[in-house]
JSON list of C-alpha atoms in Angstrom, two decimals:
[
{"chain": "A", "resi": 1, "resn": "UNK", "atom": "CA", "xyz": [39.35, -68.12, 56.52]},
{"chain": "A", "resi": 2, "resn": "UNK", "atom": "CA", "xyz": [42.55, -69.71, 55.24]},
{"chain": "A", "resi": 3, "resn": "UNK", "atom": "CA", "xyz": [43.47, -66.39, 53.55]},
{"chain": "A", "resi": 4, "resn": "UNK", "atom": "CA", "xyz": [43.23, -64.52, 56.87]},
{"chain": "A", "resi": 5, "resn": "UNK", "atom": "CA", "xyz": [45.41, -67.15, 58.55]},
{"chain": "A", "resi": 6, "resn": "UNK", "atom": "CA", "xyz": [48.06, -66.81, 55.82]},
{"chain": "A", "resi": 7, "resn": "UNK", "atom": "CA", "xyz": [47.95, -63.04, 56.08]},
{"chain": "A", "resi": 8, "resn": "UNK", "atom": "CA", "xyz": [48.30, -63.21, 59.88]},
{"chain": "A", "resi": 9, "resn": "UNK", "atom": "CA", "xyz": [51.28, -65.55, 59.60]},
{"chain": "A", "resi": 10, "resn": "UNK", "atom": "CA", "xyz": [52.95, -63.24, 57.09]},
{"chain": "A", "resi": 11, "resn": "UNK", "atom": "CA", "xyz": [52.41, -60.23, 59.39]},
{"chain": "A", "resi": 12, "resn": "UNK", "atom": "CA", "xyz": [53.96, -62.12, 62.33]},
{"chain": "A", "resi": 13, "resn": "UNK", "atom": "CA", "xyz": [57.02, -63.07, 60.26]},
{"chain": "A", "resi": 14, "resn": "UNK", "atom": "CA", "xyz": [57.40, -59.48, 59.06]},
{"chain": "A", "resi": 15, "resn": "UNK", "atom": "CA", "xyz": [57.10, -58.15, 62.62]},
{"chain": "A", "resi": 16, "resn": "UNK", "atom": "CA", "xyz": [59.75, -60.60, 63.86]},
{"chain": "A", "resi": 17, "resn": "UNK", "atom": "CA", "xyz": [62.10, -59.45, 61.11]},
{"chain": "A", "resi": 18, "resn": "UNK", "atom": "CA", "xyz": [61.34, -55.81, 61.95]},
{"chain": "A", "resi": 19, "resn": "UNK", "atom": "CA", "xyz": [62.32, -56.44, 65.59]},
{"chain": "A", "resi": 20, "resn": "UNK", "atom": "CA", "xyz": [65.61, -57.88, 64.33]},
{"chain": "A", "resi": 21, "resn": "UNK", "atom": "CA", "xyz": [66.15, -54.66, 62.35]},
{"chain": "A", "resi": 22, "resn": "UNK", "atom": "CA", "xyz": [65.48, -52.57, 65.49]},
{"chain": "A", "resi": 23, "resn": "UNK", "atom": "CA", "xyz": [68.08, -54.59, 67.39]},
{"chain": "A", "resi": 24, "resn": "UNK", "atom": "CA", "xyz": [70.73, -53.63, 64.83]},
{"chain": "A", "resi": 25, "resn": "UNK", "atom": "CA", "xyz": [72.24, -50.19, 64.37]},
{"chain": "A", "resi": 26, "resn": "UNK", "atom": "CA", "xyz": [70.56, -48.18, 61.63]},
{"chain": "A", "resi": 27, "resn": "UNK", "atom": "CA", "xyz": [73.23, -47.44, 59.04]},
{"chain": "A", "resi": 28, "resn": "UNK", "atom": "CA", "xyz": [71.16, -45.07, 56.91]},
{"chain": "A", "resi": 29, "resn": "UNK", "atom": "CA", "xyz": [67.58, -44.15, 56.05]},
{"chain": "A", "resi": 30, "resn": "UNK", "atom": "CA", "xyz": [65.78, -42.44, 53.22]},
{"chain": "A", "resi": 31, "resn": "UNK", "atom": "CA", "xyz": [62.66, -42.06, 51.10]},
{"chain": "A", "resi": 32, "resn": "UNK", "atom": "CA", "xyz": [61.75, -43.71, 47.84]},
{"chain": "A", "resi": 33, "resn": "UNK", "atom": "CA", "xyz": [59.04, -43.58, 45.20]},
{"chain": "A", "resi": 34, "resn": "UNK", "atom": "CA", "xyz": [58.04, -46.61, 43.15]},
{"chain": "A", "resi": 35, "resn": "UNK", "atom": "CA", "xyz": [56.10, -46.57, 39.89]},
{"chain": "A", "resi": 36, "resn": "UNK", "atom": "CA", "xyz": [54.72, -49.97, 38.87]},
{"chain": "A", "resi": 37, "resn": "UNK", "atom": "CA", "xyz": [54.04, -51.02, 35.31]},
{"chain": "A", "resi": 38, "resn": "UNK", "atom": "CA", "xyz": [50.39, -51.81, 34.44]},
{"chain": "A", "resi": 39, "resn": "UNK", "atom": "CA", "xyz": [49.48, -55.39, 35.29]},
{"chain": "A", "resi": 40, "resn": "UNK", "atom": "CA", "xyz": [46.85, -57.26, 33.27]},
{"chain": "A", "resi": 41, "resn": "UNK", "atom": "CA", "xyz": [45.47, -60.55, 34.60]},
{"chain": "A", "resi": 42, "resn": "UNK", "atom": "CA", "xyz": [43.05, -62.36, 32.31]},
{"chain": "A", "resi": 43, "resn": "UNK", "atom": "CA", "xyz": [40.70, -59.71, 30.97]},
{"chain": "A", "resi": 44, "resn": "UNK", "atom": "CA", "xyz": [40.97, -57.23, 33.83]},
{"chain": "A", "resi": 45, "resn": "UNK", "atom": "CA", "xyz": [43.58, -54.73, 34.90]},
{"chain": "A", "resi": 46, "resn": "UNK", "atom": "CA", "xyz": [44.78, -54.98, 38.48]},
{"chain": "A", "resi": 47, "resn": "UNK", "atom": "CA", "xyz": [44.92, -51.81, 40.57]},
{"chain": "A", "resi": 48, "resn": "UNK", "atom": "CA", "xyz": [48.58, -50.90, 41.09]},
{"chain": "A", "resi": 49, "resn": "UNK", "atom": "CA", "xyz": [49.18, -47.70, 43.07]},
{"chain": "A", "resi": 50, "resn": "UNK", "atom": "CA", "xyz": [52.22, -45.43, 42.99]},
{"chain": "A", "resi": 51, "resn": "UNK", "atom": "CA", "xyz": [53.96, -46.00, 46.31]},
{"chain": "A", "resi": 52, "resn": "UNK", "atom": "CA", "xyz": [56.17, -44.01, 48.68]},
{"chain": "A", "resi": 53, "resn": "UNK", "atom": "CA", "xyz": [58.68, -45.91, 50.81]},
{"chain": "A", "resi": 54, "resn": "UNK", "atom": "CA", "xyz": [60.50, -45.12, 54.05]},
{"chain": "A", "resi": 55, "resn": "UNK", "atom": "CA", "xyz": [63.86, -46.88, 53.81]},
{"chain": "A", "resi": 56, "resn": "UNK", "atom": "CA", "xyz": [65.52, -48.17, 56.98]},
{"chain": "A", "resi": 57, "resn": "UNK", "atom": "CA", "xyz": [68.83, -49.88, 56.30]},
{"chain": "A", "resi": 58, "resn": "UNK", "atom": "CA", "xyz": [71.07, -51.73, 58.73]},
{"chain": "A", "resi": 59, "resn": "UNK", "atom": "CA", "xyz": [74.29, -53.63, 58.10]},
{"chain": "A", "resi": 60, "resn": "UNK", "atom": "CA", "xyz": [72.40, -56.81, 57.10]},
{"chain": "A", "resi": 61, "resn": "UNK", "atom": "CA", "xyz": [68.78, -55.91, 56.34]},
{"chain": "A", "resi": 62, "resn": "UNK", "atom": "CA", "xyz": [66.59, -53.33, 54.68]},
{"chain": "A", "resi": 63, "resn": "UNK", "atom": "CA", "xyz": [63.04, -52.59, 55.90]},
{"chain": "A", "resi": 64, "resn": "UNK", "atom": "CA", "xyz": [60.72, -50.64, 53.57]},
{"chain": "A", "resi": 65, "resn": "UNK", "atom": "CA", "xyz": [57.33, -49.61, 55.01]},
{"chain": "A", "resi": 66, "resn": "UNK", "atom": "CA", "xyz": [55.17, -48.25, 52.18]},
{"chain": "A", "resi": 67, "resn": "UNK", "atom": "CA", "xyz": [51.99, -46.38, 51.44]},
{"chain": "A", "resi": 68, "resn": "UNK", "atom": "CA", "xyz": [50.50, -46.39, 47.95]},
{"chain": "A", "resi": 69, "resn": "UNK", "atom": "CA", "xyz": [47.64, -44.43, 46.41]},
{"chain": "A", "resi": 70, "resn": "UNK", "atom": "CA", "xyz": [45.78, -44.74, 43.14]},
{"chain": "A", "resi": 71, "resn": "UNK", "atom": "CA", "xyz": [42.77, -42.88, 41.83]},
{"chain": "A", "resi": 72, "resn": "UNK", "atom": "CA", "xyz": [41.34, -43.71, 38.42]},
{"chain": "A", "resi": 73, "resn": "UNK", "atom": "CA", "xyz": [38.47, -41.93, 36.69]},
{"chain": "A", "resi": 74, "resn": "UNK", "atom": "CA", "xyz": [36.74, -43.38, 33.61]},
{"chain": "A", "resi": 75, "resn": "UNK", "atom": "CA", "xyz": [34.12, -41.44, 31.73]},
{"chain": "A", "resi": 76, "resn": "UNK", "atom": "CA", "xyz": [31.99, -42.10, 28.66]},
{"chain": "A", "resi": 77, "resn": "UNK", "atom": "CA", "xyz": [28.64, -40.90, 27.33]},
{"chain": "A", "resi": 78, "resn": "UNK", "atom": "CA", "xyz": [26.72, -43.43, 29.41]},
{"chain": "A", "resi": 79, "resn": "UNK", "atom": "CA", "xyz": [29.01, -44.19, 32.35]},
{"chain": "A", "resi": 80, "resn": "UNK", "atom": "CA", "xyz": [31.24, -42.53, 34.95]},
{"chain": "A", "resi": 81, "resn": "UNK", "atom": "CA", "xyz": [33.43, -44.67, 37.14]},
{"chain": "A", "resi": 82, "resn": "UNK", "atom": "CA", "xyz": [35.86, -43.75, 39.91]},
{"chain": "A", "resi": 83, "resn": "UNK", "atom": "CA", "xyz": [38.22, -46.18, 41.63]},
{"chain": "A", "resi": 84, "resn": "UNK", "atom": "CA", "xyz": [40.38, -45.39, 44.66]},
{"chain": "A", "resi": 85, "resn": "UNK", "atom": "CA", "xyz": [43.01, -47.79, 46.06]},
{"chain": "A", "resi": 86, "resn": "UNK", "atom": "CA", "xyz": [44.98, -47.39, 49.28]},
{"chain": "A", "resi": 87, "resn": "UNK", "atom": "CA", "xyz": [47.82, -49.85, 49.87]},
{"chain": "A", "resi": 88, "resn": "UNK", "atom": "CA", "xyz": [49.74, -50.20, 53.14]},
{"chain": "A", "resi": 89, "resn": "UNK", "atom": "CA", "xyz": [52.59, -52.64, 53.37]},
{"chain": "A", "resi": 90, "resn": "UNK", "atom": "CA", "xyz": [56.21, -53.36, 53.94]},
{"chain": "A", "resi": 91, "resn": "UNK", "atom": "CA", "xyz": [59.14, -55.15, 52.43]},
{"chain": "A", "resi": 92, "resn": "UNK", "atom": "CA", "xyz": [62.08, -56.79, 54.14]},
{"chain": "A", "resi": 93, "resn": "UNK", "atom": "CA", "xyz": [65.25, -57.58, 52.22]},
{"chain": "A", "resi": 94, "resn": "UNK", "atom": "CA", "xyz": [68.78, -58.89, 52.53]},
{"chain": "A", "resi": 95, "resn": "UNK", "atom": "CA", "xyz": [71.25, -56.88, 50.47]},
{"chain": "A", "resi": 96, "resn": "UNK", "atom": "CA", "xyz": [74.76, -57.01, 49.03]},
{"chain": "A", "resi": 97, "resn": "UNK", "atom": "CA", "xyz": [76.92, -54.56, 47.09]},
{"chain": "A", "resi": 98, "resn": "UNK", "atom": "CA", "xyz": [77.88, -56.04, 43.72]},
{"chain": "A", "resi": 99, "resn": "UNK", "atom": "CA", "xyz": [80.15, -53.05, 42.97]},
{"chain": "A", "resi": 100, "resn": "UNK", "atom": "CA", "xyz": [80.88, -49.72, 44.70]},
{"chain": "A", "resi": 101, "resn": "UNK", "atom": "CA", "xyz": [77.76, -48.12, 43.23]},
{"chain": "A", "resi": 102, "resn": "UNK", "atom": "CA", "xyz": [75.56, -51.18, 42.51]},
{"chain": "A", "resi": 103, "resn": "UNK", "atom": "CA", "xyz": [73.46, -52.91, 45.17]},
{"chain": "A", "resi": 104, "resn": "UNK", "atom": "CA", "xyz": [71.39, -56.07, 44.79]},
{"chain": "A", "resi": 105, "resn": "UNK", "atom": "CA", "xyz": [68.69, -57.13, 47.24]},
{"chain": "A", "resi": 106, "resn": "UNK", "atom": "CA", "xyz": [66.20, -59.96, 47.68]},
{"chain": "A", "resi": 107, "resn": "UNK", "atom": "CA", "xyz": [63.37, -60.70, 50.10]},
{"chain": "A", "resi": 108, "resn": "UNK", "atom": "CA", "xyz": [59.63, -60.21, 50.12]},
{"chain": "A", "resi": 109, "resn": "UNK", "atom": "CA", "xyz": [56.71, -57.80, 50.31]},
{"chain": "A", "resi": 110, "resn": "UNK", "atom": "CA", "xyz": [53.44, -57.91, 52.21]},
{"chain": "A", "resi": 111, "resn": "UNK", "atom": "CA", "xyz": [50.59, -55.45, 51.85]},
{"chain": "A", "resi": 112, "resn": "UNK", "atom": "CA", "xyz": [46.98, -54.65, 52.68]},
{"chain": "A", "resi": 113, "resn": "UNK", "atom": "CA", "xyz": [44.76, -53.05, 50.01]},
{"chain": "A", "resi": 114, "resn": "UNK", "atom": "CA", "xyz": [41.58, -51.05, 50.49]},
{"chain": "A", "resi": 115, "resn": "UNK", "atom": "CA", "xyz": [39.50, -50.55, 47.34]},
{"chain": "A", "resi": 116, "resn": "UNK", "atom": "CA", "xyz": [36.57, -48.13, 46.85]},
{"chain": "A", "resi": 117, "resn": "UNK", "atom": "CA", "xyz": [34.59, -47.88, 43.62]},
{"chain": "A", "resi": 118, "resn": "UNK", "atom": "CA", "xyz": [31.73, -45.63, 42.52]},
{"chain": "A", "resi": 119, "resn": "UNK", "atom": "CA", "xyz": [29.76, -46.11, 39.28]},
{"chain": "A", "resi": 120, "resn": "UNK", "atom": "CA", "xyz": [27.12, -43.87, 37.70]},
{"chain": "A", "resi": 121, "resn": "UNK", "atom": "CA", "xyz": [25.25, -45.26, 34.67]},
{"chain": "A", "resi": 122, "resn": "UNK", "atom": "CA", "xyz": [22.96, -43.06, 32.61]},
{"chain": "A", "resi": 123, "resn": "UNK", "atom": "CA", "xyz": [21.67, -45.03, 29.61]},
{"chain": "A", "resi": 124, "resn": "UNK", "atom": "CA", "xyz": [21.06, -42.87, 26.52]},
{"chain": "A", "resi": 125, "resn": "UNK", "atom": "CA", "xyz": [17.54, -44.20, 25.85]},
{"chain": "A", "resi": 126, "resn": "UNK", "atom": "CA", "xyz": [16.34, -44.00, 29.46]},
{"chain": "A", "resi": 127, "resn": "UNK", "atom": "CA", "xyz": [15.71, -41.35, 32.11]},
{"chain": "A", "resi": 128, "resn": "UNK", "atom": "CA", "xyz": [16.90, -43.66, 34.89]},
{"chain": "A", "resi": 129, "resn": "UNK", "atom": "CA", "xyz": [20.26, -42.96, 36.53]},
{"chain": "A", "resi": 130, "resn": "UNK", "atom": "CA", "xyz": [21.81, -45.95, 38.24]},
{"chain": "A", "resi": 131, "resn": "UNK", "atom": "CA", "xyz": [24.36, -45.33, 40.98]},
{"chain": "A", "resi": 132, "resn": "UNK", "atom": "CA", "xyz": [26.33, -47.96, 42.81]},
{"chain": "A", "resi": 133, "resn": "UNK", "atom": "CA", "xyz": [29.17, -47.93, 45.28]},
{"chain": "A", "resi": 134, "resn": "UNK", "atom": "CA", "xyz": [31.28, -50.84, 46.43]},
{"chain": "A", "resi": 135, "resn": "UNK", "atom": "CA", "xyz": [34.31, -51.39, 48.58]},
{"chain": "A", "resi": 136, "resn": "UNK", "atom": "CA", "xyz": [36.67, -54.20, 49.32]},
{"chain": "A", "resi": 137, "resn": "UNK", "atom": "CA", "xyz": [39.73, -55.24, 51.24]},
{"chain": "A", "resi": 138, "resn": "UNK", "atom": "CA", "xyz": [42.54, -57.52, 50.23]},
{"chain": "A", "resi": 139, "resn": "UNK", "atom": "CA", "xyz": [46.12, -58.50, 50.70]},
{"chain": "A", "resi": 140, "resn": "UNK", "atom": "CA", "xyz": [49.17, -59.19, 48.61]},
{"chain": "A", "resi": 141, "resn": "UNK", "atom": "CA", "xyz": [52.27, -61.16, 49.50]},
{"chain": "A", "resi": 142, "resn": "UNK", "atom": "CA", "xyz": [55.27, -62.52, 47.62]},
{"chain": "A", "resi": 143, "resn": "UNK", "atom": "CA", "xyz": [58.99, -62.54, 46.92]},
{"chain": "A", "resi": 144, "resn": "UNK", "atom": "CA", "xyz": [60.83, -59.63, 45.31]},
{"chain": "A", "resi": 145, "resn": "UNK", "atom": "CA", "xyz": [64.34, -58.91, 44.08]},
{"chain": "A", "resi": 146, "resn": "UNK", "atom": "CA", "xyz": [65.98, -55.84, 42.61]},
{"chain": "A", "resi": 147, "resn": "UNK", "atom": "CA", "xyz": [69.06, -53.83, 41.77]},
{"chain": "A", "resi": 148, "resn": "UNK", "atom": "CA", "xyz": [69.86, -50.27, 42.75]},
{"chain": "A", "resi": 149, "resn": "UNK", "atom": "CA", "xyz": [72.38, -47.99, 41.01]},
{"chain": "A", "resi": 150, "resn": "UNK", "atom": "CA", "xyz": [73.95, -45.01, 42.83]},
{"chain": "A", "resi": 151, "resn": "UNK", "atom": "CA", "xyz": [75.10, -42.27, 40.41]},
{"chain": "A", "resi": 152, "resn": "UNK", "atom": "CA", "xyz": [75.88, -40.22, 43.56]},
{"chain": "A", "resi": 153, "resn": "UNK", "atom": "CA", "xyz": [76.16, -41.33, 47.20]},
{"chain": "A", "resi": 154, "resn": "UNK", "atom": "CA", "xyz": [72.69, -40.25, 48.40]},
{"chain": "A", "resi": 155, "resn": "UNK", "atom": "CA", "xyz": [70.57, -40.88, 45.31]},
{"chain": "A", "resi": 156, "resn": "UNK", "atom": "CA", "xyz": [69.74, -44.13, 43.57]},
{"chain": "A", "resi": 157, "resn": "UNK", "atom": "CA", "xyz": [67.52, -45.47, 40.82]},
{"chain": "A", "resi": 158, "resn": "UNK", "atom": "CA", "xyz": [66.72, -48.99, 39.83]},
{"chain": "A", "resi": 159, "resn": "UNK", "atom": "CA", "xyz": [64.23, -51.71, 39.28]},
{"chain": "A", "resi": 160, "resn": "UNK", "atom": "CA", "xyz": [62.55, -54.53, 41.11]},
{"chain": "A", "resi": 161, "resn": "UNK", "atom": "CA", "xyz": [60.59, -57.57, 40.00]},
{"chain": "A", "resi": 162, "resn": "UNK", "atom": "CA", "xyz": [57.90, -58.99, 42.27]},
{"chain": "A", "resi": 163, "resn": "UNK", "atom": "CA", "xyz": [55.95, -62.23, 42.12]},
{"chain": "A", "resi": 164, "resn": "UNK", "atom": "CA", "xyz": [52.81, -61.42, 44.09]},
{"chain": "A", "resi": 165, "resn": "UNK", "atom": "CA", "xyz": [49.70, -63.26, 45.15]},
{"chain": "A", "resi": 166, "resn": "UNK", "atom": "CA", "xyz": [46.75, -60.88, 45.53]},
{"chain": "A", "resi": 167, "resn": "UNK", "atom": "CA", "xyz": [43.40, -61.75, 47.04]},
{"chain": "A", "resi": 168, "resn": "UNK", "atom": "CA", "xyz": [40.58, -59.16, 47.14]},
{"chain": "A", "resi": 169, "resn": "UNK", "atom": "CA", "xyz": [37.38, -59.57, 49.14]},
{"chain": "A", "resi": 170, "resn": "UNK", "atom": "CA", "xyz": [34.72, -57.46, 47.45]},
{"chain": "A", "resi": 171, "resn": "UNK", "atom": "CA", "xyz": [31.17, -57.03, 48.76]},
{"chain": "A", "resi": 172, "resn": "UNK", "atom": "CA", "xyz": [29.66, -59.84, 46.69]},
{"chain": "A", "resi": 173, "resn": "UNK", "atom": "CA", "xyz": [32.71, -61.37, 45.08]},
{"chain": "A", "resi": 174, "resn": "UNK", "atom": "CA", "xyz": [36.27, -62.56, 45.58]},
{"chain": "A", "resi": 175, "resn": "UNK", "atom": "CA", "xyz": [39.16, -62.06, 43.23]},
{"chain": "A", "resi": 176, "resn": "UNK", "atom": "CA", "xyz": [42.61, -63.61, 43.38]},
{"chain": "A", "resi": 177, "resn": "UNK", "atom": "CA", "xyz": [45.59, -63.52, 41.05]},
{"chain": "A", "resi": 178, "resn": "UNK", "atom": "CA", "xyz": [49.22, -64.57, 40.90]},
{"chain": "A", "resi": 179, "resn": "UNK", "atom": "CA", "xyz": [51.24, -62.16, 38.79]},
{"chain": "A", "resi": 180, "resn": "UNK", "atom": "CA", "xyz": [54.65, -60.65, 38.30]},
{"chain": "A", "resi": 181, "resn": "UNK", "atom": "CA", "xyz": [55.00, -56.90, 38.63]},
{"chain": "A", "resi": 182, "resn": "UNK", "atom": "CA", "xyz": [57.97, -54.80, 37.51]},
{"chain": "A", "resi": 183, "resn": "UNK", "atom": "CA", "xyz": [58.62, -51.72, 39.64]},
{"chain": "A", "resi": 184, "resn": "UNK", "atom": "CA", "xyz": [60.81, -48.74, 38.73]},
{"chain": "A", "resi": 185, "resn": "UNK", "atom": "CA", "xyz": [61.98, -46.46, 41.53]},
{"chain": "A", "resi": 186, "resn": "UNK", "atom": "CA", "xyz": [64.10, -43.56, 42.73]},
{"chain": "A", "resi": 187, "resn": "UNK", "atom": "CA", "xyz": [65.40, -43.31, 46.29]},
{"chain": "A", "resi": 188, "resn": "UNK", "atom": "CA", "xyz": [66.96, -40.48, 48.32]},
{"chain": "A", "resi": 189, "resn": "UNK", "atom": "CA", "xyz": [69.11, -41.28, 51.35]},
{"chain": "A", "resi": 190, "resn": "UNK", "atom": "CA", "xyz": [69.56, -38.84, 54.23]},
{"chain": "A", "resi": 191, "resn": "UNK", "atom": "CA", "xyz": [72.40, -40.52, 56.06]}
]
């Protein structure tokens, strides 16, 4: 229950910041694509989708609603496994130009994750096929900072480092982790 309260509080803070962005004049907007590095926590790999961002930038703030998708298929002689992750979230950042073509930003990200998994086991020495499906929901929240380089006015590339807390509620289990995640991105601006 405490996790839902924290997630609700984070959503309210993000919405309040988004209203502040709406009150300001939008300076420019664009689209971005982020590719995270693989994250390993303990003995398991955490699902990290490739994300697309809508960039809304004002004089003081940057708002980045995102949608991320990941589909993984594993196959061996005895087992087939498919995992699908949908991530919806947003980031809100303060920003400052360090040089004419170099921007730094800092703030935080908040997201909701939906996880679906299907497993088909077919043991070699048995005629029994075992199928199972599971799903889960979770959230992630944490601070992030990055730098963005503009080789030309409307295109940028850069990197971001995130320190995220993730909590997944699976059908019969819970999983939580605190991890850092590097993110590499490209962004196109339309204004």
